Backbone as CSV, one residue per row, in Angstrom:
resi,resn,N_x,N_y,N_z,CA_x,CA_y,CA_z,C_x,C_y,C_z
1,UNK,116.382,101.293,81.342,115.456,102.378,81.626,114.320,101.877,82.425
2,UNK,113.972,102.555,83.445,112.791,102.076,84.330,111.546,102.455,83.858
3,UNK,110.694,101.440,83.446,109.297,101.739,82.983,108.487,102.253,84.202
4,UNK,108.853,101.947,85.249,108.160,102.324,86.494,108.171,103.905,86.660
5,UNK,109.054,104.495,86.076,109.164,105.982,86.190,109.316,106.681,84.853
6,UNK,108.118,106.999,84.263,108.127,107.754,82.995,108.791,109.000,83.181
7,UNK,108.781,109.721,84.347,109.469,110.917,84.619,110.857,110.918,84.397
8,UNK,111.489,109.816,84.831,112.914,109.610,84.675,113.225,109.564,83.146
9,UNK,112.374,108.875,82.434,112.609,108.645,80.962,112.579,109.982,80.222
10,UNK,111.471,110.895,80.647,111.393,112.100,80.087,112.505,113.063,80.292
11,UNK,113.005,113.045,81.580,114.052,113.721,82.118,115.290,113.424,81.256
12,UNK,115.622,112.130,81.098,116.737,111.707,80.421,116.624,112.152,78.914
13,UNK,115.483,111.942,78.302,115.325,112.330,76.816,115.437,113.810,76.681
14,UNK,114.756,114.563,77.607,114.850,116.069,77.518,116.301,116.515,77.464
15,UNK,117.107,116.052,78.332,118.568,116.302,78.525,119.272,116.027,77.239
16,UNK,119.059,114.898,76.545,119.642,114.434,75.432,119.277,115.289,74.232
17,UNK,117.904,115.795,74.155,117.490,116.597,73.174,118.204,118.027,73.118
18,UNK,118.289,118.480,74.369,118.825,119.813,74.615,120.305,119.724,74.088
19,UNK,121.048,118.729,74.433,122.310,118.535,74.058,122.509,118.483,72.580
20,UNK,121.584,117.761,71.803,121.672,117.635,70.399,121.210,118.941,69.745
21,UNK,120.396,119.724,70.353,119.930,121.047,69.832,121.241,122.050,69.896
22,UNK,121.788,122.023,71.104,122.966,122.866,71.225,124.140,122.586,70.230
23,UNK,124.336,121.347,70.165,125.340,120.818,69.131,125.126,121.168,67.813
24,UNK,123.765,121.216,67.413,123.488,121.633,66.071,123.463,123.110,65.822
25,UNK,123.583,123.825,66.884,123.474,125.312,66.886,122.233,125.827,66.609
26,UNK,121.106,125.236,66.991,119.680,125.570,66.864,119.378,126.370,68.186
27,UNK,118.572,127.431,67.943,118.104,128.148,69.144,116.835,127.620,69.779
28,UNK,116.472,127.923,70.930,115.322,127.545,71.495,114.049,127.896,70.750
29,UNK,114.188,129.232,70.192,113.078,129.764,69.435,112.923,129.016,68.124
30,UNK,113.975,128.644,67.436,113.894,128.027,66.202,113.397,126.591,66.301
31,UNK,113.749,125.913,67.364,113.229,124.512,67.482,111.650,124.603,67.948
32,UNK,111.452,125.512,68.647,110.004,125.701,69.233,109.146,126.011,67.965
33,UNK,109.480,126.810,67.090,108.792,127.215,65.926,108.607,126.062,65.015
34,UNK,109.676,125.155,64.984,109.499,124.060,64.017,108.404,123.036,64.477
35,UNK,108.194,122.805,65.704,107.270,121.940,66.196,105.962,122.724,66.673
36,UNK,105.895,124.009,66.419,104.724,124.739,66.705,104.328,124.771,68.169
37,UNK,105.343,125.141,69.013,105.098,125.318,70.392,105.809,126.544,70.840
38,UNK,105.371,127.051,72.055,106.198,128.208,72.496,107.511,127.765,73.024
39,UNK,108.503,128.812,73.022,109.782,128.528,73.498,109.693,128.002,75.077
40,UNK,108.818,128.493,75.825,108.750,127.957,77.145,108.392,126.529,77.138
41,UNK,107.392,126.225,76.304,107.098,124.653,76.295,108.321,123.840,75.832
42,UNK,109.010,124.378,74.865,110.227,123.548,74.498,111.222,123.503,75.635
43,UNK,111.346,124.557,76.486,112.225,124.457,77.581,111.611,123.380,78.680
44,UNK,110.327,123.307,78.747,109.722,122.378,79.657,109.956,120.897,79.015
45,UNK,109.967,120.801,77.748,110.334,119.416,77.187,111.786,118.975,77.592
46,UNK,112.631,119.972,77.389,113.924,119.709,77.660,114.347,119.541,79.109
47,UNK,113.533,119.999,79.998,113.564,119.717,81.374,112.908,118.490,81.842
48,UNK,112.230,117.728,80.912,111.560,116.515,81.257,110.269,116.776,81.938
49,UNK,109.623,117.910,81.920,108.488,118.164,82.553,107.152,117.779,81.779
50,UNK,107.383,117.827,80.502,106.331,117.446,79.603,106.859,116.450,78.515
51,UNK,106.094,115.560,77.993,106.648,114.738,76.843,106.361,115.356,75.478
52,UNK,106.541,114.403,74.515,106.350,114.992,73.114,105.998,113.771,72.302
53,UNK,105.302,113.941,71.205,104.902,112.878,70.380,105.852,112.604,69.221
54,UNK,105.665,111.434,68.581,106.643,110.883,67.633,106.933,111.927,66.442
55,UNK,105.850,112.436,65.904,106.136,113.328,64.650,106.822,114.587,65.097
56,UNK,106.681,115.187,66.261,107.437,116.284,66.728,108.913,115.987,66.996
57,UNK,109.099,114.863,67.636,110.372,114.358,67.986,111.080,114.088,66.502
58,UNK,110.575,113.463,65.643,111.170,113.249,64.409,111.631,114.453,63.746
59,UNK,110.741,115.531,63.791,111.031,116.849,63.193,112.233,117.419,63.958
60,UNK,112.439,117.272,65.090,113.441,117.798,65.856,114.663,117.151,65.459
61,UNK,114.721,115.904,65.478,115.908,114.953,65.126,116.380,115.327,63.821
62,UNK,115.374,115.512,62.774,115.726,115.950,61.513,116.514,117.226,61.458
63,UNK,116.028,118.106,62.154,116.599,119.558,62.205,117.932,119.492,62.946
64,UNK,118.088,118.627,63.856,119.345,118.573,64.659,120.386,117.603,63.896
65,UNK,119.956,117.131,62.840,120.932,116.243,62.036,121.254,114.975,62.727
66,UNK,120.299,114.427,63.437,120.439,113.053,64.028,120.088,112.014,63.041
67,UNK,121.062,111.314,62.456,120.719,110.446,61.359,120.882,109.006,61.789
68,UNK,121.473,108.697,63.001,121.820,107.390,63.420,120.447,106.647,63.660
69,UNK,120.102,105.730,62.937,118.813,105.037,63.110,118.449,104.320,64.431
70,UNK,119.565,103.732,65.091,119.428,103.195,66.297,119.156,104.238,67.365
71,UNK,119.898,105.340,67.340,119.711,106.375,68.360,118.284,106.933,68.262
72,UNK,117.819,107.137,66.904,116.420,107.703,66.718,115.411,106.881,67.277
73,UNK,115.539,105.577,66.971,114.575,104.565,67.568,114.534,104.426,69.146
74,UNK,115.771,104.608,69.644,115.815,104.649,71.080,115.089,105.877,71.716
75,UNK,115.296,106.932,71.002,114.734,108.213,71.585,113.077,108.246,71.318
76,UNK,112.759,107.658,70.279,111.267,107.405,69.990,110.567,106.489,70.982
77,UNK,111.454,105.429,71.390,110.991,104.598,72.453,110.859,105.315,73.762
78,UNK,111.891,106.101,74.061,111.874,106.888,75.331,110.744,107.873,75.364
79,UNK,110.378,108.403,74.224,109.151,109.363,74.109,107.849,108.654,74.439
80,UNK,107.737,107.408,73.819,106.528,106.519,74.214,106.494,106.217,75.681
81,UNK,107.586,105.821,76.170,107.606,105.488,77.625,107.338,106.595,78.487
82,UNK,107.768,107.816,78.103,107.565,108.976,78.772,106.128,109.431,78.955
83,UNK,105.218,108.884,78.014,103.915,109.124,78.082,103.055,108.388,79.068
84,UNK,103.633,107.372,79.704,103.014,106.475,80.598,102.750,107.316,81.789
85,UNK,101.898,106.687,82.663,101.549,107.378,83.944,102.093,106.557,85.158
86,UNK,102.775,107.247,86.121,103.308,106.694,87.180,102.202,106.427,88.138
87,UNK,102.559,105.778,89.437,101.569,105.497,90.422,101.074,106.646,91.046
88,UNK,101.825,107.846,90.986,101.351,109.048,91.737,100.432,109.862,90.905
89,UNK,100.164,109.456,89.640,99.242,110.164,88.865,97.782,110.302,89.290
90,UNK,97.472,109.300,90.079,96.060,109.216,90.551,95.836,110.257,91.645
91,UNK,96.856,110.929,92.172,96.667,111.948,93.152,96.725,113.315,92.453
92,UNK,95.507,113.765,92.243,95.422,114.862,91.370,95.929,116.252,91.841
93,UNK,95.942,116.324,93.332,96.369,117.758,93.845,97.819,117.949,94.043
94,UNK,98.630,117.178,93.497,100.152,117.342,93.818,100.701,118.354,92.880
95,UNK,101.517,119.164,93.430,102.231,120.239,92.439,103.033,119.527,91.364
96,UNK,103.174,120.067,90.274,103.875,119.405,89.150,105.387,119.195,89.503
97,UNK,105.906,120.125,90.154,107.378,119.983,90.617,107.574,118.779,91.512
98,UNK,106.512,118.583,92.372,106.561,117.368,93.300,106.501,116.140,92.522
99,UNK,105.589,116.134,91.466,105.448,114.979,90.720,106.714,114.475,90.036
100,UNK,107.394,115.631,89.488,108.628,115.298,88.788,109.706,114.686,89.646
101,UNK,109.646,115.302,90.931,110.767,114.758,91.819,110.441,113.235,92.329
102,UNK,109.152,112.857,92.476,108.675,111.652,92.777,109.077,110.603,91.806
103,UNK,108.884,111.030,90.511,109.283,110.167,89.303,110.735,109.955,89.182
104,UNK,111.484,110.878,89.512,113.003,110.614,89.544,113.343,109.865,90.712
105,UNK,112.798,110.028,91.766,113.151,109.240,93.034,112.852,107.838,92.824
106,UNK,111.625,107.587,92.057,111.220,106.214,91.810,112.276,105.329,91.039
107,UNK,113.077,106.151,90.249,113.970,105.364,89.473,115.390,105.417,90.041
108,UNK,115.608,106.076,91.097,116.996,106.200,91.611,117.361,104.947,92.339
109,UNK,118.682,104.708,92.499,119.207,103.540,93.087,119.836,104.024,94.493
110,UNK,120.252,105.263,94.560,120.672,105.857,95.870,120.415,107.357,95.947
111,UNK,120.008,107.816,97.092,119.720,109.149,97.247,120.613,109.541,98.480
112,UNK,121.328,110.773,98.190,122.263,111.310,99.256,121.448,112.642,99.568
113,UNK,121.047,112.716,100.858,120.066,113.858,101.317,120.670,114.570,102.474
114,UNK,120.823,115.897,102.230,121.190,116.728,103.326,120.021,117.687,103.851
115,UNK,119.639,117.712,105.110,118.599,118.523,105.586,119.109,119.339,106.747
116,UNK,118.662,120.577,106.788,119.148,121.497,107.894,117.975,121.690,108.966
117,UNK,116.743,121.522,108.424,115.660,121.841,109.417,114.626,120.737,109.669
118,UNK,114.439,119.879,108.630,113.278,118.831,108.846,113.918,117.354,108.564
119,UNK,113.330,116.421,109.090,113.605,115.040,108.814,113.428,114.694,107.361
120,UNK,114.332,113.963,106.690,114.097,113.680,105.276,112.620,113.013,104.929
121,UNK,112.103,113.460,103.857,110.776,112.918,103.665,110.584,111.474,103.710
122,UNK,111.600,110.751,103.255,111.626,109.220,103.115,111.568,108.672,104.570
123,UNK,111.866,109.474,105.609,111.983,108.890,106.939,110.853,109.599,107.834
124,UNK,109.984,110.292,107.314,109.016,111.011,108.253,107.771,110.083,108.562
125,UNK,107.345,110.272,109.738,106.059,109.528,110.150,104.884,110.392,109.634
126,UNK,103.706,109.699,109.646,102.482,110.361,108.979,102.266,111.676,109.715
127,UNK,102.215,111.635,111.031,101.884,112.956,111.744,102.892,113.959,111.620
128,UNK,104.141,113.660,111.535,105.208,114.575,111.339,105.062,115.233,109.992
129,UNK,104.759,114.386,108.977,104.603,114.935,107.714,103.352,115.812,107.519
130,UNK,102.314,115.410,108.167,101.057,116.192,108.168,101.309,117.520,108.811
131,UNK,102.084,117.660,109.897,102.407,118.879,110.346,103.116,119.871,109.518
132,UNK,104.091,119.169,108.733,104.937,120.106,107.777,104.083,120.518,106.729
133,UNK,103.240,119.548,106.098,102.440,119.886,104.945,101.415,120.957,105.176
134,UNK,100.755,120.794,106.460,99.734,121.624,106.773,100.317,123.133,106.864
135,UNK,101.514,123.337,107.243,102.094,124.617,107.409,102.772,125.221,106.055
136,UNK,102.609,124.404,105.003,103.126,124.807,103.777,102.676,126.149,103.326
137,UNK,103.433,127.030,102.648,103.017,128.313,102.195,101.931,128.212,101.069
138,UNK,101.679,127.123,100.471,100.694,126.981,99.460,99.405,126.778,100.100
139,UNK,99.244,126.645,101.330,98.038,126.501,102.183,97.171,125.387,101.496
140,UNK,97.596,124.191,101.522,96.841,122.988,100.929,95.549,122.813,101.739
141,UNK,94.488,122.400,101.007,93.188,122.163,101.626,93.359,120.750,102.488
142,UNK,92.420,120.527,103.309,92.570,119.244,104.190,92.697,118.034,103.248
143,UNK,91.845,117.914,102.050,91.962,116.957,101.241,93.333,116.772,100.642
144,UNK,93.831,117.931,100.152,95.223,117.811,99.630,96.275,117.447,100.610
145,UNK,96.128,117.968,101.719,97.108,117.583,102.886,97.075,116.069,103.103
146,UNK,95.698,115.381,103.193,95.731,113.988,103.313,96.371,113.234,102.092
147,UNK,96.142,113.698,100.925,96.810,113.125,99.771,98.274,113.070,99.821
148,UNK,98.848,114.197,100.250,100.350,114.374,100.297,100.856,113.474,101.308
149,UNK,100.217,113.405,102.427,100.655,112.508,103.489,100.545,110.944,102.909
150,UNK,99.537,110.564,102.185,99.484,109.291,101.745,100.656,109.088,100.660
151,UNK,100.849,110.041,99.879,101.971,109.882,98.856,103.377,109.860,99.628
152,UNK,103.558,110.506,100.495,104.842,110.499,101.232,104.995,109.111,101.946
153,UNK,104.026,108.620,102.397,104.202,107.159,102.935,104.258,106.160,101.885
154,UNK,103.603,106.458,100.726,103.806,105.426,99.622,105.215,105.478,99.111
155,UNK,105.879,106.790,99.026,107.199,106.849,98.632,108.223,106.051,99.403
156,UNK,107.845,105.811,100.739,108.760,105.175,101.629,108.845,103.714,101.370
157,UNK,108.056,103.217,100.539,108.096,101.738,100.231,109.303,101.457,99.424
158,UNK,109.907,102.407,98.698,111.120,102.262,98.088,112.223,101.719,99.093
159,UNK,112.135,102.328,100.274,113.136,101.785,101.347,112.768,100.468,102.044
160,UNK,111.392,100.389,102.296,111.011,99.103,102.813,111.280,97.847,101.823
161,UNK,111.009,98.041,100.558,111.250,97.042,99.648,112.614,96.911,99.026
162,UNK,113.436,97.740,99.661,115.035,97.655,99.453,115.277,97.887,97.905
163,UNK,114.584,98.866,97.445,114.748,99.401,96.040,115.799,100.537,95.951
164,UNK,115.923,101.149,97.152,116.629,102.366,97.171,117.555,102.407,98.478
165,UNK,118.742,102.968,98.312,119.641,103.204,99.507,119.443,104.744,99.880
166,UNK,119.430,105.065,101.081,119.343,106.458,101.538,120.447,106.750,102.452
167,UNK,121.345,107.788,102.115,122.316,108.219,103.002,121.993,109.612,103.371
168,UNK,121.513,109.801,104.583,120.981,111.148,105.073,121.877,111.733,106.062
169,UNK,122.268,113.000,105.895,122.928,113.913,106.817,122.006,114.980,107.422
170,UNK,121.871,115.127,108.530,121.049,116.099,109.154,121.670,116.954,110.188
171,UNK,121.342,118.126,110.210,121.849,119.008,111.304,121.139,118.733,112.668
172,UNK,121.824,118.883,113.711,121.213,118.564,115.066,119.851,119.324,115.348
173,UNK,119.727,120.451,114.609,118.540,121.179,114.785,117.278,120.571,114.460
174,UNK,117.399,119.662,113.428,116.215,118.788,113.089,115.704,117.954,114.199
175,UNK,116.621,117.638,115.141,116.212,116.733,116.335,115.459,117.572,117.426
176,UNK,115.749,118.734,117.451,115.160,119.603,118.469,113.909,120.383,118.023
177,UNK,113.754,120.635,116.849,112.420,121.449,116.373,111.303,120.690,116.635
178,UNK,110.457,121.212,117.348,109.160,120.450,117.811,108.011,120.619,116.864
179,UNK,108.311,119.953,115.773,107.311,119.861,114.684,106.109,118.986,115.075
180,UNK,104.900,119.446,115.120,103.788,118.594,115.586,103.652,118.527,117.021
181,UNK,104.618,119.020,117.844,104.516,118.903,119.165,105.271,117.757,119.783
182,UNK,105.515,117.616,121.110,106.446,116.651,121.791,106.042,115.249,121.502
183,UNK,104.898,114.937,121.474,104.509,113.450,121.298,104.774,113.038,119.772
184,UNK,104.427,113.971,118.849,104.725,113.537,117.500,106.257,113.536,117.345
185,UNK,106.965,114.387,117.851,108.505,114.344,117.804,109.042,113.141,118.396
186,UNK,108.582,112.741,119.552,109.019,111.487,120.206,108.851,110.335,119.164
187,UNK,107.706,110.138,118.582,107.463,109.133,117.584,108.482,109.228,116.498
188,UNK,108.645,110.437,116.036,109.538,110.678,114.824,110.994,110.372,115.101
189,UNK,111.298,110.547,116.296,112.699,110.261,116.631,112.889,108.760,116.795
190,UNK,111.802,108.139,117.440,111.748,106.614,117.455,111.839,106.087,116.010
191,UNK,111.106,106.622,115.038,111.122,106.200,113.790,112.484,106.256,113.161
192,UNK,113.163,107.324,113.481,114.569,107.489,112.873,115.512,106.297,113.380
193,UNK,115.339,106.004,114.589,116.098,105.019,115.263,115.851,103.676,114.596
194,UNK,114.504,103.392,114.329,114.192,102.100,113.634,114.716,102.127,112.160
195,UNK,114.652,103.136,111.504,115.105,103.270,110.141,116.600,102.951,110.020
196,UNK,117.243,103.514,111.095,118.770,103.397,111.194,119.247,101.930,111.188
197,UNK,118.342,101.065,111.526,118.608,99.663,111.592,118.571,99.044,110.325
198,UNK,118.084,99.623,109.302,118.064,99.025,107.978,119.429,99.040,107.323
199,UNK,119.721,98.016,106.520,121.060,98.067,105.850,121.067,99.186,104.789
200,UNK,119.945,99.636,104.298,119.918,100.506,103.212,119.595,101.948,103.652
201,UNK,119.640,102.291,104.870,119.488,103.524,105.445,120.712,103.912,106.405
202,UNK,121.161,105.172,106.200,122.392,105.599,106.944,121.936,107.070,107.331
203,UNK,121.944,107.206,108.639,121.627,108.675,109.140,122.761,109.104,109.946
204,UNK,123.272,110.339,109.648,124.436,110.896,110.504,123.872,112.351,110.846
205,UNK,124.219,112.808,112.020,123.949,114.082,112.610,125.248,114.937,112.712
206,UNK,124.969,116.231,112.219,126.044,117.244,112.433,125.759,117.943,113.750
207,UNK,126.594,117.721,114.794,126.143,118.291,116.054,126.422,119.816,116.067
208,UNK,125.818,120.586,117.070,125.926,121.973,117.096,127.336,122.420,117.376
209,UNK,128.110,121.556,118.032,129.525,121.966,118.506,130.484,121.980,117.249
210,UNK,129.900,121.603,116.094,130.721,121.544,114.843,130.945,122.984,114.372
211,UNK,129.950,123.915,114.757,130.089,125.156,114.257,129.698,125.401,112.904
212,UNK,130.371,126.148,112.083,130.024,126.473,110.679,130.457,125.313,109.821
213,UNK,129.739,125.062,108.638,130.217,123.878,107.853,129.718,124.184,106.592
214,UNK,130.248,123.404,105.545,129.921,123.498,104.142,128.303,123.455,103.945
215,UNK,127.699,124.181,103.115,126.294,124.200,102.721,125.281,124.120,103.872
216,UNK,125.648,124.848,104.955,124.819,124.755,106.188,123.475,125.546,105.939
217,UNK,123.351,126.365,104.873,122.104,127.044,104.734,121.309,126.442,103.424
218,UNK,121.808,125.400,102.931,120.928,124.864,101.791,120.863,123.292,101.748
219,UNK,119.698,122.750,101.759,119.410,121.361,101.837,119.417,120.998,100.399
220,UNK,119.774,119.802,100.191,119.726,119.217,98.644,119.779,117.863,98.714
221,UNK,119.335,117.090,97.496,119.289,115.826,97.227,120.178,115.456,96.017
222,UNK,121.036,114.336,96.143,121.735,113.943,95.006,121.211,112.612,94.670
223,UNK,120.556,112.481,93.412,119.964,111.180,93.024,120.873,110.525,92.004
224,UNK,121.213,109.243,92.287,122.102,108.418,91.530,121.210,107.390,90.923
225,UNK,121.422,106.892,89.623,120.657,105.940,88.915,121.694,104.893,88.403
226,UNK,121.175,103.720,88.191,121.886,102.593,87.583,122.182,102.837,86.147
227,UNK,121.292,103.625,85.365,121.521,104.057,84.117,121.287,105.508,83.958
228,UNK,122.283,106.119,83.404,122.218,107.562,83.177,122.916,108.403,84.319
229,UNK,123.189,109.631,83.952,124.100,110.396,85.012,123.161,110.871,86.214
230,UNK,123.781,111.292,87.293,122.959,111.621,88.379,122.496,112.983,88.286
231,UNK,121.676,113.431,89.284,120.979,114.725,89.278,120.943,115.271,90.690
232,UNK,121.209,116.521,90.762,120.955,117.162,92.033,119.689,117.953,92.088
233,UNK,118.955,117.850,93.211,117.642,118.435,93.332,117.676,119.407,94.457
234,UNK,117.336,120.722,94.298,117.253,121.611,95.358,115.784,122.282,95.444
235,UNK,115.126,122.108,96.447,113.791,122.743,96.636,113.851,124.085,96.981
236,UNK,113.020,124.983,96.304,113.063,126.454,96.682,111.686,126.992,96.780
237,UNK,111.546,128.052,97.529,110.176,128.690,97.605,109.610,129.193,96.264
238,UNK,110.553,129.553,95.465,110.052,130.213,94.089,110.151,129.189,92.895
239,UNK,110.667,128.075,93.195,110.771,127.096,92.156,111.819,125.996,92.600
240,UNK,111.776,124.987,91.969,112.739,123.845,92.160,113.871,123.822,91.152
241,UNK,115.040,123.477,91.542,116.262,123.433,90.596,116.708,122.013,90.481
242,UNK,116.902,121.642,89.257,117.641,120.383,88.999,118.865,120.696,88.229
243,UNK,120.054,120.146,88.606,121.407,120.359,88.086,122.077,118.961,87.674
244,UNK,122.911,119.044,86.798,123.556,117.930,86.229,125.055,118.127,86.132
245,UNK,125.713,117.152,85.598,127.190,117.329,85.211,128.012,117.699,86.260
246,UNK,128.798,118.935,86.241,129.691,119.375,87.025,129.073,119.728,88.421
247,UNK,127.832,120.139,88.454,127.128,120.394,89.660,127.013,119.364,90.581
248,UNK,126.715,118.121,89.935,126.669,116.888,90.679,128.004,116.569,91.382
249,UNK,128.965,116.573,90.522,130.279,116.408,91.090,130.572,117.195,92.312
250,UNK,130.303,118.538,92.148,130.585,119.531,93.164,129.737,119.228,94.478
251,UNK,128.393,118.947,94.273,127.589,118.698,95.345,128.007,117.319,96.092
252,UNK,128.525,116.325,95.272,128.938,115.136,95.823,130.201,115.344,96.719
253,UNK,131.014,116.342,96.312,132.169,116.511,97.163,131.733,117.267,98.500
254,UNK,130.881,118.191,98.356,130.199,118.906,99.479,129.599,117.925,100.494
255,UNK,128.755,116.874,99.938,128.243,115.886,100.755,129.217,115.048,101.536
256,UNK,130.277,114.770,100.796,131.431,113.977,101.481,131.971,114.765,102.548
257,UNK,132.121,115.963,102.499,132.631,116.889,103.624,131.604,117.043,104.719
258,UNK,130.340,116.893,104.384,129.270,117.024,105.383,129.305,115.775,106.283
259,UNK,129.421,114.461,105.541,129.627,113.282,106.285,130.783,113.252,107.213
260,UNK,131.986,113.860,106.781,133.026,113.996,107.587,132.895,114.753,108.889
261,UNK,132.031,115.917,108.570,131.853,116.680,109.694,130.754,116.209,110.692
262,UNK,129.961,115.173,110.351,128.894,114.637,111.141,129.394,113.454,112.062
263,UNK,128.744,113.202,113.137,128.979,112.040,113.935,128.798,110.762,113.074
264,UNK,129.478,109.719,113.522,129.278,108.361,112.915,127.874,107.895,113.059
265,UNK,127.368,106.877,112.255,126.010,106.388,112.374,125.633,105.874,113.926
266,UNK,126.682,105.236,114.481,126.528,104.824,115.859,126.395,105.866,116.839
267,UNK,127.189,106.998,116.754,127.184,108.045,117.663,125.945,108.843,117.305
268,UNK,125.423,108.930,116.152,124.295,109.555,115.729,123.027,109.108,116.383
269,UNK,123.095,107.784,116.427,122.050,106.914,117.080,121.890,107.192,118.495
270,UNK,123.165,107.378,119.197,123.154,107.583,120.561,122.582,108.937,120.906
271,UNK,122.976,109.919,119.969,122.330,111.310,120.183,120.935,111.326,120.032
272,UNK,120.392,110.743,118.966,118.995,110.663,118.637,118.190,110.095,119.929
273,UNK,118.678,109.002,120.385,118.152,108.399,121.703,118.152,109.318,122.890
274,UNK,119.144,109.923,122.946,119.331,110.948,124.203,118.431,112.084,124.078
275,UNK,118.315,112.642,122.924,117.435,113.819,122.686,115.869,113.236,122.767
276,UNK,115.526,112.268,122.302,114.263,111.612,122.500,113.887,111.467,123.897
277,UNK,114.848,110.906,124.691,114.458,110.576,126.022,114.496,111.826,127.013
278,UNK,115.334,112.840,126.623,115.475,114.023,127.574,114.505,115.058,127.128
279,UNK,114.059,115.186,125.773,113.265,116.365,125.367,111.871,116.099,125.159
280,UNK,111.450,114.825,125.076,110.009,114.476,124.763,109.507,113.603,125.849
281,UNK,108.231,113.711,126.142,107.523,113.119,127.204,107.506,111.577,127.226
């Protein structure tokens, strides 16, 4: 379990607690009343969004009939680790949903990311990221925008330090959309070409000529971990979705079909170079 990512620990603990509650036949309302929180707070605990203290955890484990001493101690240890602060905690203006994603990303060993409109966050330049963040529907302040740009660049250290492997599939539209203007786009496309040279980065482009393909209207991330099951993350305007189990398997199959529809990494590099040189000054 990665101490560097308390979010990942909370996420895993929450999922196991939900499984134990359902196995015991205890409703969300009953469990919430037991530890004197609202049902919505209990759901947030099970989603890994908030942690819980030892006495509350012990009360839940008693009610769920979890008697295995080793398992209880493991879960109590996870609860303590989940209370720690990640490196991103010092940036106070980040949305909670974004904090949770960063925490999971920090613990991942591999991310498979499909994007239809923008360059994956882990491969964005500072100015490209600034243009996207400034246009966000939440209308962040200049200070909040600066913080989010810094955080996005900080996240990229996972690739630079080779702690993470990124497999990215992008629609050709990503290469043409002039986010930030021609100069910013030229620098961004050059950055993609540089990233493509890393052993732990793989970028493939689905060309326009491919026509319709699987999941063409929905971007998503599949996060894999050395310990514990994988997670699918889908960002939405009204809220973020995390899915596990069969959904991870289904999205993995879809991602495989996307890679099959895309150009090879070498051909993708050729396309990125051509578009950079033809469409930007």
